[in-house]
Short mmCIF file of C-alpha atoms in Angstrom, two decimals:
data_model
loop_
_atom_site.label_atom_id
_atom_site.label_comp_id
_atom_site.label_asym_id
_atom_site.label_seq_id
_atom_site.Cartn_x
_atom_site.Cartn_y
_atom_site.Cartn_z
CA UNK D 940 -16.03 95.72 152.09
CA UNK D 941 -16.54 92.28 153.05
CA UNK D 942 -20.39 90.53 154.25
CA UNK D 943 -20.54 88.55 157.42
CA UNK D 944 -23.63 86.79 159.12
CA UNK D 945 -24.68 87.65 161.88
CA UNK D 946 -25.71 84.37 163.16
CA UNK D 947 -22.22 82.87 162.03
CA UNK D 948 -19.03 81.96 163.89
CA UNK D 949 -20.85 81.46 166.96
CA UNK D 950 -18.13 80.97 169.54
CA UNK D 951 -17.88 77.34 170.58
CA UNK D 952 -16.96 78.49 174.21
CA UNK D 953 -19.70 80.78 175.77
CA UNK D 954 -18.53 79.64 179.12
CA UNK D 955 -19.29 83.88 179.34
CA UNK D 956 -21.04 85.83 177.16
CA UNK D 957 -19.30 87.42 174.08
CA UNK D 958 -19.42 90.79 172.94
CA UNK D 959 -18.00 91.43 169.24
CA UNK D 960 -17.72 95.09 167.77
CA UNK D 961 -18.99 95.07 164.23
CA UNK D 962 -18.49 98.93 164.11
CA UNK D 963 -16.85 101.38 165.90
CA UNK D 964 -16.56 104.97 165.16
CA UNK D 965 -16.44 108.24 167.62
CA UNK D 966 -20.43 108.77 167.33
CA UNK D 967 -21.54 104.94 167.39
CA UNK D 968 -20.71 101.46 168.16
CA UNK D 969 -22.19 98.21 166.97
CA UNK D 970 -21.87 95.15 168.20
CA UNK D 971 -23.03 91.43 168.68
CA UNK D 972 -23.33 89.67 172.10
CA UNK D 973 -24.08 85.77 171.91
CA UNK D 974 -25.46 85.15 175.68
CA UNK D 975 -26.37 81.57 176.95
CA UNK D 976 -28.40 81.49 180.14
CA UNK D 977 -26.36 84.32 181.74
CA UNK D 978 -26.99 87.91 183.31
CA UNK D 979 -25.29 90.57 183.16
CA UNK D 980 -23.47 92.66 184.97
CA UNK D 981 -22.55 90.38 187.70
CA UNK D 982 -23.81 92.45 190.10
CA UNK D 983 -25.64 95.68 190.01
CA UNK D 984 -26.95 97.71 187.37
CA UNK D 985 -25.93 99.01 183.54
CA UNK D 986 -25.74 102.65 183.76
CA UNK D 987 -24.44 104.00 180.71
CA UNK D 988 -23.18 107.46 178.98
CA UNK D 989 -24.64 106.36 176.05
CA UNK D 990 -28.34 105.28 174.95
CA UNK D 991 -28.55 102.11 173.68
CA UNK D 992 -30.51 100.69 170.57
CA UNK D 993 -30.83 96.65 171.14
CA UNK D 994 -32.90 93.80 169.06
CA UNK D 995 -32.76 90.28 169.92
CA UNK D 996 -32.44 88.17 166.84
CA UNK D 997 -32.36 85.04 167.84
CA UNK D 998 -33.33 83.25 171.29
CA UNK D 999 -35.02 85.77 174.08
CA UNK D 1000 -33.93 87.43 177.05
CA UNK D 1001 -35.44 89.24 180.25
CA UNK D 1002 -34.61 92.92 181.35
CA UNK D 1003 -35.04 94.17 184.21
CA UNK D 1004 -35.22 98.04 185.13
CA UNK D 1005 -34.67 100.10 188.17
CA UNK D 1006 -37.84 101.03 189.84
CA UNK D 1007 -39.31 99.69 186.59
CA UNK D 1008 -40.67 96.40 184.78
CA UNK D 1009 -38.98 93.52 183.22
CA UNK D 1010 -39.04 93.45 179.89
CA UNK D 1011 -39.02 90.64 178.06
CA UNK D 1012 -37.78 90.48 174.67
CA UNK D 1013 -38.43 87.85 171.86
CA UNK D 1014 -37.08 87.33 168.42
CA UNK D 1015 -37.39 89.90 166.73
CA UNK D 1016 -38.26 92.57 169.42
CA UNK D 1017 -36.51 95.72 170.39
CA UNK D 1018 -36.16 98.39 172.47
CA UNK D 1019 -34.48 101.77 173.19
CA UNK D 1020 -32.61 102.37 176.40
CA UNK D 1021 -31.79 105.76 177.23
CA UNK D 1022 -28.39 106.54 178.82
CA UNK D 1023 -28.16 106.29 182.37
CA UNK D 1024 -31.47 104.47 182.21
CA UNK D 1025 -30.42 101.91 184.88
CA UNK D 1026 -31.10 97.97 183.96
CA UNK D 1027 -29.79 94.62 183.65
CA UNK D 1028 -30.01 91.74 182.20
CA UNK D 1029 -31.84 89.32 184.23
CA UNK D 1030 -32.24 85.99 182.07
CA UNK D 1031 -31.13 84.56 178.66
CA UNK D 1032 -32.26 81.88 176.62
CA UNK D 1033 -30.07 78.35 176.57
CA UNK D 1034 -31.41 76.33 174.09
CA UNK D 1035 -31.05 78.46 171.46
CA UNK D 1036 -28.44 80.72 172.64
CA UNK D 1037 -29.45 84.48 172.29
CA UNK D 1038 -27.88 86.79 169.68
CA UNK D 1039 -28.43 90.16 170.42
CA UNK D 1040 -27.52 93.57 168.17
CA UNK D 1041 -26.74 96.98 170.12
CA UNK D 1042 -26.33 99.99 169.25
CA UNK D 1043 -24.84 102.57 171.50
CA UNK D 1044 -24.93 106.11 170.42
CA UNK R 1351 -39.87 102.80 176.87
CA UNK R 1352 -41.89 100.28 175.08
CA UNK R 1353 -40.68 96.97 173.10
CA UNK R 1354 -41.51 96.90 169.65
CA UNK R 1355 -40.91 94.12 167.10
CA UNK R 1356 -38.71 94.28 163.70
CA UNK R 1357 -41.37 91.80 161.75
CA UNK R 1358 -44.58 93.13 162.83
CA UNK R 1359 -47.01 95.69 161.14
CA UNK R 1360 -45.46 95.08 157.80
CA UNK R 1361 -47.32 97.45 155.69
CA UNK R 1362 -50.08 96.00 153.42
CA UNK R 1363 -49.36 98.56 150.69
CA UNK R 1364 -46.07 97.73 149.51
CA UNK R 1365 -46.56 99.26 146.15
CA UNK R 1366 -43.57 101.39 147.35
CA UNK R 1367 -40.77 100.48 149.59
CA UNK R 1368 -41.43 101.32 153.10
CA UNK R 1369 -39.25 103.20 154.96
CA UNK R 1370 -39.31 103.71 159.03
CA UNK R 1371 -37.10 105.48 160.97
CA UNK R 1372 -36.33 104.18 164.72
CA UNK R 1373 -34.36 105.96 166.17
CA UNK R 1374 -32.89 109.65 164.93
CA UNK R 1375 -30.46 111.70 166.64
CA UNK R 1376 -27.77 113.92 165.97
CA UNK R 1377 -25.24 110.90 165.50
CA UNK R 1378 -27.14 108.23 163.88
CA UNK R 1379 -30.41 106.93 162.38
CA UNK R 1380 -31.76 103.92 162.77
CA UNK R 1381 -34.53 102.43 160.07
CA UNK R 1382 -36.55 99.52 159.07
CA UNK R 1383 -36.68 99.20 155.27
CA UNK R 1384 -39.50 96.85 153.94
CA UNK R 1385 -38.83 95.86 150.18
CA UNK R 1386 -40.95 93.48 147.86
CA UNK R 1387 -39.04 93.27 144.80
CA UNK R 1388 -38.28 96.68 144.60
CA UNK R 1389 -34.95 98.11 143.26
CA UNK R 1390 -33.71 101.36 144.41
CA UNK R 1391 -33.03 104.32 143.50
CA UNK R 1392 -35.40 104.98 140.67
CA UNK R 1393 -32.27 106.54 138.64
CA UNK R 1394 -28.36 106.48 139.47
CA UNK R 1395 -26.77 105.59 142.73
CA UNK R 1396 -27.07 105.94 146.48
CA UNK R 1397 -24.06 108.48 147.08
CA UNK R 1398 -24.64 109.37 150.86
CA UNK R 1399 -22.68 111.18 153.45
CA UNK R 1400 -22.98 108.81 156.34
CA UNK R 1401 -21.77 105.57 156.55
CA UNK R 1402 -24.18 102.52 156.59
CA UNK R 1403 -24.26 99.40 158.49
CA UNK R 1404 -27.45 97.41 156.82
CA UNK R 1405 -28.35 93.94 157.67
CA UNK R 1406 -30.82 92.20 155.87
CA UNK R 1407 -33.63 90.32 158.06
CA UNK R 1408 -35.49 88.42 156.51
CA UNK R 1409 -35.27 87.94 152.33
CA UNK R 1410 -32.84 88.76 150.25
CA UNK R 1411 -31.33 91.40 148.61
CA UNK R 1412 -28.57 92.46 145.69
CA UNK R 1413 -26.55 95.66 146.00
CA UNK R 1414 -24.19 96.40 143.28
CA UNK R 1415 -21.42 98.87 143.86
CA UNK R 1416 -19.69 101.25 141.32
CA UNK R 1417 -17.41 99.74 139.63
CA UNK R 1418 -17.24 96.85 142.26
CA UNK R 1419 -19.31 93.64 142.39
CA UNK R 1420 -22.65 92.53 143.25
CA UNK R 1421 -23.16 91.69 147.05
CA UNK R 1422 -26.44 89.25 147.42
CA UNK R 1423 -27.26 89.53 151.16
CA UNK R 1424 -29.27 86.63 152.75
CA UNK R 1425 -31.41 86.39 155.89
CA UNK R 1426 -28.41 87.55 158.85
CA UNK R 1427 -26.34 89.05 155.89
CA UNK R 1428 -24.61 92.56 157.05
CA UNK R 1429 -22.05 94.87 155.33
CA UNK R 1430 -20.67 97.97 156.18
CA UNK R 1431 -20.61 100.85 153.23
CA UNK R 1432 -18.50 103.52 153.50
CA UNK R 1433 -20.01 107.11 153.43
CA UNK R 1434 -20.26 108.17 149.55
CA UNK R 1435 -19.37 104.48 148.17
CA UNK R 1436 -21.71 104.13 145.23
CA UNK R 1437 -24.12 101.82 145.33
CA UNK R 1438 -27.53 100.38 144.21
CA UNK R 1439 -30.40 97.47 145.23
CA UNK R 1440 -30.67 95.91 142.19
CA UNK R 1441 -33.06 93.07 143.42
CA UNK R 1442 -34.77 92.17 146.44
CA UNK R 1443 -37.21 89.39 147.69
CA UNK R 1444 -40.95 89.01 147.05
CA UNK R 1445 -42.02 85.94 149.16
CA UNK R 1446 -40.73 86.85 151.66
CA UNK R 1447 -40.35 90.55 151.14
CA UNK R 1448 -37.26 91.69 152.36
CA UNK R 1449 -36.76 93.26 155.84
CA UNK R 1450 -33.87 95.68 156.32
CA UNK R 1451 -31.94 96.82 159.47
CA UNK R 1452 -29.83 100.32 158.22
CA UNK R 1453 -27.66 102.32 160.68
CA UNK R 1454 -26.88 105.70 159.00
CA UNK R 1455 -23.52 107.19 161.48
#
């Protein structure tokens, strides 16, 4: 049982975003994603089994739902996606890069 | 679906810790904790049947396990306790008062 930072080890190549799984068990997972100025997927939509739980801690970020608004979300904000709630990720902060937490469950 | 942010409405009474769930399902809980130099429990030890993923947000915190050390988590600070690891907050920020992230799966 070890602590980490979650603003730590920030990979010096985000050439494309990262995703890191802090947890991973059958019921949920956990992880980081560092994005800089990218969207995601590269094209279409999310559409996921699972719902998704996701903060941004650190930068912002727009998202963008189907037949819905964008949403943008600022340090600090949150929001819960239900699964096969259609969206995507439409812009990310550069300067600072955005760290985001997710969980899917 | 509506945003929501992780810092705002901090309680004014914080003569008690503050405790707000998220997001509950079957699988997982999700809760904001809001401490201001409280320790917790009152008596004994957390002993719970889920694991815990807990971040702290802003402040700082000290856990102390059974018969293990003391873990002082700063501001981006996470650990992962195993379900029925003993454990206690023996200290935790007044200025700021200390904002927790807890996944219960």
């Amino acid at each position: 049982m070890e602590k980490r930072n979650i603003y730590a080890k920030i990979p010096a190549d985000l050439s494309n975003e990262v995703f890191e799984v802090l947890v991973q068990s059958k019921k949920v997972k956990i992880e980081r994603i560092v994005s800089k100025g990218h969207t995601s997927p590269d094209t279409g939509w999310y559409d996921q089994e699972q719902n998704e739980w996701v903060i941004v801690l650190k930068g912002n970020a727009d998202i963008s739902f189907e037949n819905g608004p964008v949403i943008n979300l600022k340090e600090g904000e949150y929001i819960n996606i239900p699964a096969y709630k259609r969206h995507k990720v439409i812009n990310t902060s550069i300067i600072p890069e955005t760290v985001w937490l997710a969980v899917h469950y």
